[in-house]
Coordinates of C-alpha atoms in Angstrom, one line a residue:
M990 CA 11.0 -26.3 12.6
K991 CA 12.5 -28.7 15.1
K992 CA 11.9 -31.7 12.8
S993 CA 13.8 -30.1 10.0
Q994 CA 16.7 -29.0 12.3
A995 CA 17.0 -32.6 13.6
A996 CA 17.1 -33.9 10.1
M997 CA 19.7 -31.4 9.1
E998 CA 21.9 -32.3 12.1
F999 CA 21.5 -36.0 11.3
L1000 CA 22.6 -35.5 7.7
M1001 CA 25.6 -33.3 8.7
T1002 CA 26.9 -35.8 11.2
Y1003 CA 26.7 -38.7 8.8
G1004 CA 28.1 -36.5 6.0
W1005 CA 31.2 -35.7 8.0
A1006 CA 31.7 -39.3 8.9
I1007 CA 31.4 -40.4 5.3
M1008 CA 33.8 -37.7 4.2
I1009 CA 36.4 -38.8 6.8
I1010 CA 36.1 -42.4 5.6
F1011 CA 36.7 -41.3 1.9
I1012 CA 39.8 -39.3 3.0
V1013 CA 41.3 -42.2 4.9
V1014 CA 40.7 -44.7 2.1
G1015 CA 42.1 -42.2 -0.5
S1016 CA 45.2 -41.7 1.7
L1017 CA 45.7 -45.4 1.9
F1018 CA 45.5 -45.8 -1.9
Y1019 CA 47.9 -42.8 -2.3
L1020 CA 50.4 -44.4 0.1
G1021 CA 50.4 -47.6 -1.9
I1022 CA 48.9 -49.8 0.9
F1023 CA 46.6 -51.6 -1.7
D1024 CA 49.4 -52.0 -4.3
F1025 CA 50.1 -55.7 -4.3
Q1026 CA 53.2 -57.1 -5.8
I1027 CA 52.9 -59.4 -8.8
P1028 CA 55.2 -62.4 -8.5
T1029 CA 57.2 -63.5 -11.5
T1030 CA 56.4 -67.2 -12.2
C1031 CA 57.6 -69.7 -14.7
D1032 CA 56.3 -73.2 -14.8
I1033 CA 57.9 -75.4 -17.5
P1034 CA 57.9 -79.2 -17.3
N1035 CA 61.0 -81.4 -17.4
P1036 CA 63.4 -81.6 -19.1
Y1037 CA 63.5 -77.8 -19.3
T1038 CA 64.0 -75.3 -16.4
C1039 CA 63.2 -71.6 -16.6
R1040 CA 66.1 -69.6 -15.1
D1041 CA 64.9 -66.1 -15.7
L1042 CA 62.3 -64.1 -17.7
K1043 CA 61.7 -60.4 -18.2
M1044 CA 59.5 -58.1 -20.3
D1045 CA 61.1 -54.7 -20.9
S1046 CA 58.6 -51.7 -21.2
T1047 CA 61.1 -49.5 -23.0
T1048 CA 61.9 -51.9 -25.8
D1049 CA 58.9 -54.3 -25.8
V1050 CA 61.3 -57.2 -25.8
F1051 CA 60.4 -60.4 -23.9
T1052 CA 63.5 -62.4 -22.7
I1053 CA 63.5 -65.9 -21.3
K1054 CA 66.5 -68.0 -20.1
L1055 CA 66.1 -71.8 -20.4
E1056 CA 68.2 -74.7 -19.3
A1057 CA 67.7 -78.5 -20.0
V1058 CA 68.8 -81.8 -18.5
N1059 CA 69.2 -85.2 -20.3
I1060 CA 68.4 -84.0 -23.8
D1061 CA 70.3 -85.1 -27.0
S1062 CA 72.5 -82.1 -27.7
S1063 CA 72.8 -83.1 -31.4
S1064 CA 69.0 -83.2 -32.0
I1065 CA 67.3 -80.6 -34.2
E1066 CA 64.1 -81.2 -32.2
N1067 CA 65.5 -79.2 -29.2
K1068 CA 63.9 -75.8 -30.0
I1069 CA 61.4 -73.2 -29.0
K1070 CA 58.3 -73.9 -31.1
S1071 CA 56.2 -70.9 -30.0
I1072 CA 55.9 -68.2 -27.4
T1073 CA 52.7 -66.3 -26.7
V1074 CA 52.5 -63.3 -24.5
N1075 CA 49.1 -61.7 -23.6
G1076 CA 47.6 -63.6 -26.5
I1077 CA 50.2 -62.3 -29.0
A1078 CA 52.4 -64.9 -30.7
C1079 CA 56.1 -64.3 -31.1
V1080 CA 56.6 -65.4 -34.7
V1081 CA 60.3 -66.4 -34.5
P1082 CA 62.0 -66.3 -31.1
I1083 CA 65.7 -65.6 -31.4
P1084 CA 67.5 -68.0 -31.0
S1085 CA 65.0 -70.8 -31.1
D1086 CA 67.7 -73.5 -31.1
L1087 CA 68.1 -75.1 -27.6
K1088 CA 70.8 -77.7 -28.5
T1089 CA 73.2 -76.3 -26.0
A1090 CA 70.7 -75.8 -23.2
S1091 CA 72.0 -78.9 -21.5
E1092 CA 75.5 -77.5 -21.3
S1093 CA 74.6 -73.9 -20.4
P1094 CA 71.5 -71.7 -20.2
V1095 CA 70.1 -70.4 -23.5
T1096 CA 68.6 -66.9 -23.6
S1097 CA 65.9 -66.3 -26.2
T1098 CA 64.1 -63.0 -27.0
C1099 CA 60.9 -61.9 -28.7
D1100 CA 60.6 -58.4 -30.1
F1101 CA 57.0 -57.0 -29.9
K1102 CA 57.8 -53.7 -31.5
D1103 CA 56.7 -55.0 -34.9
P1104 CA 53.9 -52.7 -36.2
R1105 CA 51.8 -55.8 -37.1
W1106 CA 51.2 -56.3 -33.3
I1107 CA 50.4 -52.7 -32.4
F1108 CA 50.9 -53.6 -28.7
D1109 CA 52.6 -51.7 -25.9
F1110 CA 53.7 -53.2 -22.7
S1111 CA 53.4 -50.4 -20.2
K1112 CA 55.6 -50.4 -17.0
D1113 CA 54.2 -52.3 -14.0
S1114 CA 51.4 -53.9 -16.0
K1115 CA 50.9 -57.6 -15.8
F1116 CA 51.9 -60.1 -18.6
E1117 CA 51.3 -63.8 -18.9
G1118 CA 51.9 -66.3 -21.6
T1119 CA 52.7 -69.8 -22.8
I1120 CA 55.8 -71.4 -24.3
V1121 CA 55.9 -74.6 -26.4
L1122 CA 59.3 -76.4 -26.4
G1123 CA 60.4 -79.4 -28.4
Y1124 CA 63.0 -81.9 -27.2
Q1125 CA 64.5 -85.3 -27.8
K1126 CA 66.1 -87.3 -25.0
L1127 CA 69.1 -89.5 -25.7
G1128 CA 67.9 -92.5 -27.8
G1129 CA 64.2 -91.3 -27.5
S1130 CA 61.7 -89.9 -29.9
A1131 CA 60.8 -86.2 -30.4
R1132 CA 58.4 -84.7 -27.8
E1133 CA 56.9 -81.4 -26.8
V1134 CA 56.1 -79.7 -23.5
T1135 CA 54.0 -76.6 -22.8
G1136 CA 54.8 -74.2 -20.0
S1137 CA 53.3 -71.0 -18.6
F1138 CA 54.8 -67.8 -17.2
S1139 CA 53.6 -64.5 -15.8
G1140 CA 55.0 -61.4 -14.2
K1141 CA 55.2 -57.6 -14.1
V1142 CA 56.6 -55.5 -17.0
E1143 CA 59.8 -53.8 -15.9

């Protein structure tokens, strides 16, 4: 009888301790202590600069604002060639022409509401992608750069 009583007391003591640990950890999760912020990053090589980007959860529209330096503003090569977000390609970003990007930032959008994609960007989820941009410097030949971006859906 004494052995079984000692075993029961041992299990009860450790059971209460484990239950208290679960309650503390659950409370910390509930209070958001383990909710880490996802930074918005945009890394695009020269001559382009990323000024802002956003993915809207209510409209499933991706928006990026680009600026450029030392590009030939008359060249038809200054354009967005492709945007991919979470592995889904934006067919035709609007506008794709970046001729005026050297004079003022150009804002381009991709709408992912198209039923062909069947994709929903839920609020606070993470997104990441790539962008391919074409350009031509003054007196130079046509070139391309590939950039990457990531952030949290708003």
